[in-house]
Amino acid sequence: MAGQDGGQDGGQDSEQGGSYVEKGGFNRDMNYVPDRITQDGRRPEHGPVEGELWPVEPGRYRLVAAAACPWANRAIIVRGLLGLQDVISMGLTGPTHDERSWTFDLDEGGRDPVLGYERLQEAYLKRFPDYSRGITVPAMVEESSGELVTNDFPWITHDFFHEWRDFHSADAPDLWPTDLREEMEEVMKRVFTEVNNGVYRCGFAGDQESYQDAYDRLWTAMDWLEERLASRRFLMGDAITEADVRLFTTLARFDAVYHGHFKANRVKLTEMPQLWGYARDLFQTAGFGETIDFAQIKTHYYVVHKDINPTQVVPAGPEPDVWLEPHGRG
């Protein structure tokens, strides 16, 4: 079964292009609905325009996400940091899904209260009756029509910042600082290919050679991050950027899921002083920690990935209280 936490477990290895294929290895499908939501439906200043352009309009769109999914978790965090809660509504699915779709089993009656759907699949099929790819979160859905707009997760958060600026809160952080953008893009690319996606390459490796290659690549990147964070509070310096959001959602799941379930087990996150302090620093920052639901995260991975965990037994630990210990990075 294709895993649906942000994409089918098959496809490309870069958020914005670049294929990665290996024998017995993992391919993430990055072929999403490429529509963009922009100011006045304009051509965006950054990135490709391969689909339709939709205008920014408060109250028109609903972000459908899942607390369990690291890719959707990004969108939840960025929406909150920018203060977009009153202009973009949000629906949350439950932590598990079957081969068809994520479901709204957390809501009363098992239906999203705005869209009226039991399954996110309904929004995809409403727009594309013959849609045959993975039903992924996050997804932007037009409330009035109930149709999917886009599920292209890297651009969803990018456009929350660049295209919804008129509706940001007064204290919204500058998640994409102009003077750091070029370096930030390089950092985010490495974080995605080697860490965000790297844990999946470990977990879904089909043979020992592929696993060893994935494991080595992951820990080379983790060591690079440990060294980088020894001389700066956040990935790009003294302030939080989207690069930190993108790394955080993987770190938050590392010891609870990736260390054991995905065999990314050289050491635990708690055993890497800089990364562990950094992760706690973010967790204790408003907009981050409150989006993390460890019970849903563990339920998703250990129940949905039956090929890796056929018993579907969900581990009891680790204890989450350690995330609230002083981080010492201020």
Tab-separated table of C-alpha atoms in Angstrom:
chain	number	residue	atom	x	y	z
A	1	MET	CA	0.000	0.000	0.000
A	2	ALA	CA	1.217	3.484	-0.726
A	3	GLY	CA	1.934	5.441	2.405
A	4	GLN	CA	-0.038	8.683	2.361
A	5	ASP	CA	1.618	10.884	4.980
A	6	GLY	CA	2.503	13.694	2.587
A	7	GLY	CA	2.888	11.566	-0.499
A	8	GLN	CA	2.816	8.067	-1.798
A	9	ASP	CA	5.819	6.058	-0.743
A	10	GLY	CA	7.287	6.261	-4.202
A	11	GLY	CA	8.606	9.062	-6.400
A	12	GLN	CA	11.198	11.812	-6.407
A	13	ASP	CA	13.821	12.729	-3.854
A	14	SER	CA	13.654	16.510	-4.031
A	15	GLU	CA	10.759	18.717	-3.023
A	16	GLN	CA	11.098	20.638	-6.256
A	17	GLY	CA	12.414	18.016	-8.641
A	18	GLY	CA	15.258	15.548	-9.000
A	19	SER	CA	14.719	11.798	-9.096
A	20	TYR	CA	16.228	9.257	-6.774
A	21	VAL	CA	16.052	5.591	-7.676
A	22	GLU	CA	17.914	2.644	-6.228
A	23	LYS	CA	17.520	-1.109	-6.204
A	24	GLY	CA	15.416	-2.139	-3.269
A	25	GLY	CA	15.242	1.472	-2.147
A	26	PHE	CA	12.623	4.086	-1.487
A	27	ASN	CA	11.116	6.469	-4.036
A	28	ARG	CA	8.863	9.309	-2.885
A	29	ASP	CA	6.229	10.347	-5.394
A	30	MET	CA	6.483	14.138	-5.649
A	31	ASN	CA	3.938	14.454	-8.446
A	32	TYR	CA	1.288	16.594	-6.764
A	33	VAL	CA	-1.557	18.774	-8.024
A	34	PRO	CA	0.571	21.833	-8.884
A	35	ASP	CA	-2.006	24.612	-8.471
A	36	ARG	CA	-0.989	27.695	-6.455
A	37	ILE	CA	-3.008	30.181	-4.380
A	38	THR	CA	-1.567	33.661	-4.972
A	39	GLN	CA	-2.409	37.335	-4.484
A	40	ASP	CA	-5.159	38.147	-6.991
A	41	GLY	CA	-4.334	34.893	-8.773
A	42	ARG	CA	-1.121	36.489	-10.057
A	43	ARG	CA	1.871	34.656	-11.402
A	44	PRO	CA	4.029	34.006	-8.302
A	45	GLU	CA	7.493	35.521	-8.011
A	46	HIS	CA	9.019	32.221	-6.952
A	47	GLY	CA	8.639	28.688	-8.227
A	48	PRO	CA	6.955	26.995	-11.159
A	49	VAL	CA	3.482	27.588	-12.515
A	50	GLU	CA	2.435	24.207	-13.832
A	51	GLY	CA	-1.185	24.259	-12.741
A	52	GLU	CA	-4.005	26.743	-12.229
A	53	LEU	CA	-3.694	29.940	-10.198
A	54	TRP	CA	-6.301	30.625	-7.508
A	55	PRO	CA	-6.730	34.015	-5.780
A	56	VAL	CA	-6.011	34.583	-2.098
A	57	GLU	CA	-9.388	35.106	-0.443
A	58	PRO	CA	-10.099	34.890	3.305
A	59	GLY	CA	-12.657	32.246	4.193
A	60	ARG	CA	-12.490	30.534	0.809
A	61	TYR	CA	-10.084	27.685	1.559
A	62	ARG	CA	-9.755	24.938	4.149
A	63	LEU	CA	-6.439	23.371	5.056
A	64	VAL	CA	-6.928	19.657	5.614
A	65	ALA	CA	-4.073	18.208	7.631
A	66	ALA	CA	-3.182	15.397	10.014
A	67	ALA	CA	-1.305	15.879	13.271
A	68	ALA	CA	0.401	12.544	12.666
A	69	CYS	CA	1.975	13.510	9.339
A	70	PRO	CA	5.294	15.414	9.288
A	71	TRP	CA	4.571	17.073	5.932
A	72	ALA	CA	1.125	18.250	7.093
A	73	ASN	CA	2.582	19.260	10.459
A	74	ARG	CA	4.623	21.887	8.572
A	75	ALA	CA	1.474	23.521	7.255
A	76	ILE	CA	-0.180	23.468	10.687
A	77	ILE	CA	2.849	25.207	12.233
A	78	VAL	CA	3.296	27.832	9.498
A	79	ARG	CA	-0.413	28.707	9.457
A	80	GLY	CA	-0.245	29.283	13.209
A	81	LEU	CA	3.037	31.210	13.245
A	82	LEU	CA	1.748	33.614	10.603
A	83	GLY	CA	-1.609	34.112	12.321
A	84	LEU	CA	-3.707	32.817	9.449
A	85	GLN	CA	-6.183	30.892	11.605
A	86	ASP	CA	-9.034	33.333	10.965
A	87	VAL	CA	-8.600	33.444	7.176
A	88	ILE	CA	-7.790	29.787	6.400
A	89	SER	CA	-9.894	27.249	8.284
A	90	MET	CA	-8.445	23.863	9.188
A	91	GLY	CA	-9.800	20.347	9.349
A	92	LEU	CA	-7.881	17.485	10.933
A	93	THR	CA	-8.093	13.851	9.950
A	94	GLY	CA	-7.428	10.947	12.272
A	95	PRO	CA	-3.990	9.329	12.530
A	96	THR	CA	-4.702	6.255	10.424
A	97	HIS	CA	-5.964	5.641	6.914
A	98	ASP	CA	-6.686	2.696	4.705
A	99	GLU	CA	-5.794	2.196	1.038
A	100	ARG	CA	-8.405	4.727	-0.030
A	101	SER	CA	-7.925	7.810	2.090
A	102	TRP	CA	-7.373	9.681	5.312
A	103	THR	CA	-10.667	9.883	7.253
A	104	PHE	CA	-12.291	12.483	9.497
A	105	ASP	CA	-12.854	10.066	12.350
A	106	LEU	CA	-11.900	12.666	14.983
A	107	ASP	CA	-14.999	14.725	14.156
A	108	GLU	CA	-18.494	14.112	15.457
A	109	GLY	CA	-20.221	11.613	13.211
A	110	GLY	CA	-16.967	10.961	11.386
A	111	ARG	CA	-17.478	13.904	9.021
A	112	ASP	CA	-15.582	17.142	8.567
A	113	PRO	CA	-17.963	19.814	9.945
A	114	VAL	CA	-17.296	22.248	7.079
A	115	LEU	CA	-16.865	20.008	4.049
A	116	GLY	CA	-19.261	17.309	5.188
A	117	TYR	CA	-16.878	14.610	3.996
A	118	GLU	CA	-16.031	11.309	5.667
A	119	ARG	CA	-12.882	10.936	3.578
A	120	LEU	CA	-10.430	13.420	2.147
A	121	GLN	CA	-10.648	11.345	-1.020
A	122	GLU	CA	-14.032	12.946	-1.687
A	123	ALA	CA	-12.421	16.356	-2.267
A	124	TYR	CA	-9.949	14.855	-4.729
A	125	LEU	CA	-12.632	12.976	-6.659
A	126	LYS	CA	-14.953	15.975	-6.655
A	127	ARG	CA	-12.418	17.805	-8.817
A	128	PHE	CA	-10.751	14.864	-10.560
A	129	PRO	CA	-13.264	11.989	-10.895
A	130	ASP	CA	-10.560	9.670	-12.238
A	131	TYR	CA	-7.871	10.640	-9.701
A	132	SER	CA	-5.724	7.558	-9.108
A	133	ARG	CA	-2.722	8.810	-7.129
A	134	GLY	CA	-2.235	8.889	-3.378
A	135	ILE	CA	-4.700	10.916	-1.304
A	136	THR	CA	-2.265	13.072	0.638
A	137	VAL	CA	-2.164	15.678	3.368
A	138	PRO	CA	-1.770	18.589	3.613
A	139	ALA	CA	-4.405	19.587	1.100
A	140	MET	CA	-6.047	22.910	0.357
A	141	VAL	CA	-9.748	22.524	-0.414
A	142	GLU	CA	-12.186	25.155	-1.655
A	143	GLU	CA	-14.960	25.266	0.931
A	144	SER	CA	-17.829	26.267	-1.379
A	145	SER	CA	-17.248	23.600	-4.024
A	146	GLY	CA	-15.611	20.982	-1.813
A	147	GLU	CA	-12.939	20.517	-4.487
A	148	LEU	CA	-9.242	19.965	-3.958
A	149	VAL	CA	-7.159	22.987	-4.936
A	150	THR	CA	-3.640	21.664	-4.302
A	151	ASN	CA	-1.737	19.103	-2.271
A	152	ASP	CA	1.706	20.390	-3.307
A	153	PHE	CA	3.005	20.627	0.249
A	154	PRO	CA	6.303	22.525	-0.240
A	155	TRP	CA	4.477	25.342	-2.031
A	156	ILE	CA	1.534	25.441	0.373
A	157	THR	CA	3.694	26.737	3.229
A	158	HIS	CA	5.831	28.851	0.896
A	159	ASP	CA	2.712	30.606	-0.358
A	160	PHE	CA	1.258	31.014	3.143
A	161	PHE	CA	4.198	33.356	3.708
A	162	HIS	CA	4.648	35.075	0.353
A	163	GLU	CA	1.090	35.272	-0.954
A	164	TRP	CA	-1.007	35.718	2.214
A	165	ARG	CA	1.115	38.586	3.602
A	166	ASP	CA	-1.814	41.001	3.809
A	167	PHE	CA	-3.397	38.744	6.421
A	168	HIS	CA	-0.376	37.909	8.589
A	169	SER	CA	-0.490	38.882	12.247
A	170	ALA	CA	1.533	41.931	13.271
A	171	ASP	CA	4.093	39.765	15.077
A	172	ALA	CA	4.442	37.126	12.351
A	173	PRO	CA	8.054	35.956	11.932
A	174	ASP	CA	10.011	36.474	8.726
A	175	LEU	CA	10.176	32.830	7.705
A	176	TRP	CA	11.838	33.587	4.346
A	177	PRO	CA	14.412	36.373	4.941
A	178	THR	CA	15.499	37.805	1.608
A	179	ASP	CA	19.184	38.065	2.461
A	180	LEU	CA	19.346	34.421	3.505
A	181	ARG	CA	17.125	32.898	0.853
A	182	GLU	CA	19.834	31.439	-1.382
A	183	GLU	CA	21.654	29.706	1.471
A	184	MET	CA	18.367	28.714	3.056
A	185	GLU	CA	17.241	26.952	-0.128
A	186	GLU	CA	20.463	24.913	-0.080
A	187	VAL	CA	20.018	24.034	3.592
A	188	MET	CA	16.380	23.042	3.095
A	189	LYS	CA	17.236	20.897	0.092
A	190	ARG	CA	19.801	18.963	2.110
A	191	VAL	CA	17.446	18.678	5.086
A	192	PHE	CA	14.723	17.296	2.832
A	193	THR	CA	16.741	14.838	0.770
A	194	GLU	CA	18.966	13.559	3.583
A	195	VAL	CA	16.863	13.887	6.758
A	196	ASN	CA	13.116	14.411	6.122
A	197	ASN	CA	13.198	11.847	3.336
A	198	GLY	CA	16.290	10.075	4.635
A	199	VAL	CA	14.470	8.426	7.517
A	200	TYR	CA	11.948	7.043	5.038
A	201	ARG	CA	14.726	5.649	2.857
A	202	CYS	CA	15.983	3.784	5.924
A	203	GLY	CA	12.549	2.536	6.910
A	204	PHE	CA	11.435	1.348	3.492
A	205	ALA	CA	14.729	-0.018	2.188
A	206	GLY	CA	14.112	-3.350	0.489
A	207	ASP	CA	17.574	-4.854	0.922
A	208	GLN	CA	20.607	-4.528	3.153
A	209	GLU	CA	22.705	-2.578	0.674
A	210	SER	CA	19.992	0.043	0.134
A	211	TYR	CA	19.414	0.323	3.861
A	212	GLN	CA	23.110	0.794	4.607
A	213	ASP	CA	23.391	3.513	1.978
A	214	ALA	CA	20.318	5.283	3.365
A	215	TYR	CA	21.592	4.927	6.940
A	216	ASP	CA	25.004	6.366	6.072
A	217	ARG	CA	23.488	9.299	4.203
A	218	LEU	CA	21.112	10.095	7.068
A	219	TRP	CA	23.798	10.114	9.733
A	220	THR	CA	26.209	12.121	7.617
A	221	ALA	CA	23.508	14.788	7.465
A	222	MET	CA	22.663	14.491	11.151
A	223	ASP	CA	26.328	15.015	12.031
A	224	TRP	CA	26.414	18.056	9.713
A	225	LEU	CA	23.386	19.501	11.506
A	226	GLU	CA	24.911	18.823	14.922
A	227	GLU	CA	28.007	20.748	13.898
A	228	ARG	CA	26.043	23.581	12.292
A	229	LEU	CA	23.882	24.088	15.380
A	230	ALA	CA	26.914	24.273	17.651
A	231	SER	CA	27.565	27.819	16.427
A	232	ARG	CA	24.037	29.189	15.906
A	233	ARG	CA	20.731	28.963	17.723
A	234	PHE	CA	18.659	28.130	14.640
A	235	LEU	CA	19.547	26.772	11.217
A	236	MET	CA	19.956	30.193	9.628
A	237	GLY	CA	21.136	32.155	12.648
A	238	ASP	CA	19.343	33.900	15.511
A	239	ALA	CA	15.793	33.753	14.148
A	240	ILE	CA	13.384	30.984	13.209
A	241	THR	CA	12.819	30.433	9.487
A	242	GLU	CA	10.889	27.881	7.459
A	243	ALA	CA	14.066	25.794	7.381
A	244	ASP	CA	13.583	25.196	11.101
A	245	VAL	CA	9.939	24.258	10.639
A	246	ARG	CA	10.920	21.673	8.028
A	247	LEU	CA	13.583	20.071	10.205
A	248	PHE	CA	11.555	20.197	13.418
A	249	THR	CA	8.746	17.951	12.203
A	250	THR	CA	11.232	15.143	11.583
A	251	LEU	CA	13.125	15.664	14.829
A	252	ALA	CA	9.877	15.606	16.816
A	253	ARG	CA	9.195	12.114	15.468
A	254	PHE	CA	12.744	10.790	15.652
A	255	ASP	CA	12.947	8.929	18.951
A	256	ALA	CA	9.254	8.001	19.007
A	257	VAL	CA	9.203	6.497	15.509
A	258	TYR	CA	12.227	6.773	13.248
A	259	HIS	CA	14.875	5.457	15.644
A	260	GLY	CA	13.166	2.077	16.043
A	261	HIS	CA	10.407	1.730	13.461
A	262	PHE	CA	12.579	3.017	10.614
A	263	LYS	CA	15.850	1.525	11.939
A	264	ALA	CA	17.533	4.949	12.077
A	265	ASN	CA	19.176	3.817	15.275
A	266	ARG	CA	22.808	4.887	15.483
A	267	VAL	CA	21.874	7.085	18.439
A	268	LYS	CA	18.720	8.722	19.730
A	269	LEU	CA	18.014	12.399	19.253
A	270	THR	CA	18.353	12.796	23.015
A	271	GLU	CA	21.988	11.694	22.650
A	272	MET	CA	22.936	14.497	20.248
A	273	PRO	CA	23.502	17.569	22.452
A	274	GLN	CA	23.076	20.330	19.857
A	275	LEU	CA	20.180	18.809	17.924
A	276	TRP	CA	18.376	17.781	21.104
A	277	GLY	CA	18.702	21.221	22.662
A	278	TYR	CA	17.625	22.826	19.389
A	279	ALA	CA	14.605	20.544	19.069
A	280	ARG	CA	13.482	21.332	22.631
A	281	ASP	CA	14.031	25.042	21.993
A	282	LEU	CA	11.598	24.892	19.072
A	283	PHE	CA	9.169	22.575	20.890
A	284	GLN	CA	8.924	25.115	23.706
A	285	THR	CA	8.349	27.994	21.260
A	286	ALA	CA	4.710	29.018	20.759
A	287	GLY	CA	3.329	27.418	17.607
A	288	PHE	CA	5.502	24.311	17.639
A	289	GLY	CA	5.071	21.984	20.602
A	290	GLU	CA	1.306	22.309	20.789
A	291	THR	CA	1.050	20.854	17.264
A	292	ILE	CA	2.788	17.622	18.289
A	293	ASP	CA	0.544	14.719	19.322
A	294	PHE	CA	2.836	11.804	20.119
A	295	ALA	CA	-0.051	9.354	20.521
A	296	GLN	CA	-1.349	10.114	17.025
A	297	ILE	CA	2.161	10.060	15.563
A	298	LYS	CA	2.948	6.608	16.953
A	299	THR	CA	-0.479	5.255	16.051
A	300	HIS	CA	-0.067	6.391	12.456
A	301	TYR	CA	3.327	4.840	11.800
A	302	TYR	CA	2.982	1.640	13.777
A	303	VAL	CA	-0.574	0.860	12.626
A	304	VAL	CA	-0.528	2.010	8.988
A	305	HIS	CA	2.876	0.546	8.060
A	306	LYS	CA	1.800	-3.069	8.364
A	307	ASP	CA	4.604	-4.217	6.099
A	308	ILE	CA	7.152	-2.925	8.634
A	309	ASN	CA	5.135	-3.628	11.805
A	310	PRO	CA	2.748	-6.500	11.011
A	311	THR	CA	1.564	-6.824	14.628
A	312	GLN	CA	0.433	-3.160	14.623
A	313	VAL	CA	1.491	-2.980	18.272
A	314	VAL	CA	2.110	0.652	19.242
A	315	PRO	CA	4.995	1.243	21.686
A	316	ALA	CA	4.223	2.923	25.000
A	317	GLY	CA	7.323	5.144	25.156
A	318	PRO	CA	9.264	7.293	25.072
A	319	GLU	CA	7.973	9.620	27.784
A	320	PRO	CA	7.139	13.058	26.312
A	321	ASP	CA	7.979	15.073	29.437
A	322	VAL	CA	11.646	15.288	28.427
A	323	TRP	CA	10.649	17.781	25.730
A	324	LEU	CA	9.870	20.313	28.448
A	325	GLU	CA	13.259	20.171	30.131
A	326	PRO	CA	15.407	23.342	29.878
A	327	HIS	CA	17.178	23.551	26.524
A	328	GLY	CA	19.869	26.071	27.409
A	329	ARG	CA	20.040	27.627	23.935
A	330	GLY	CA	18.748	31.113	24.664
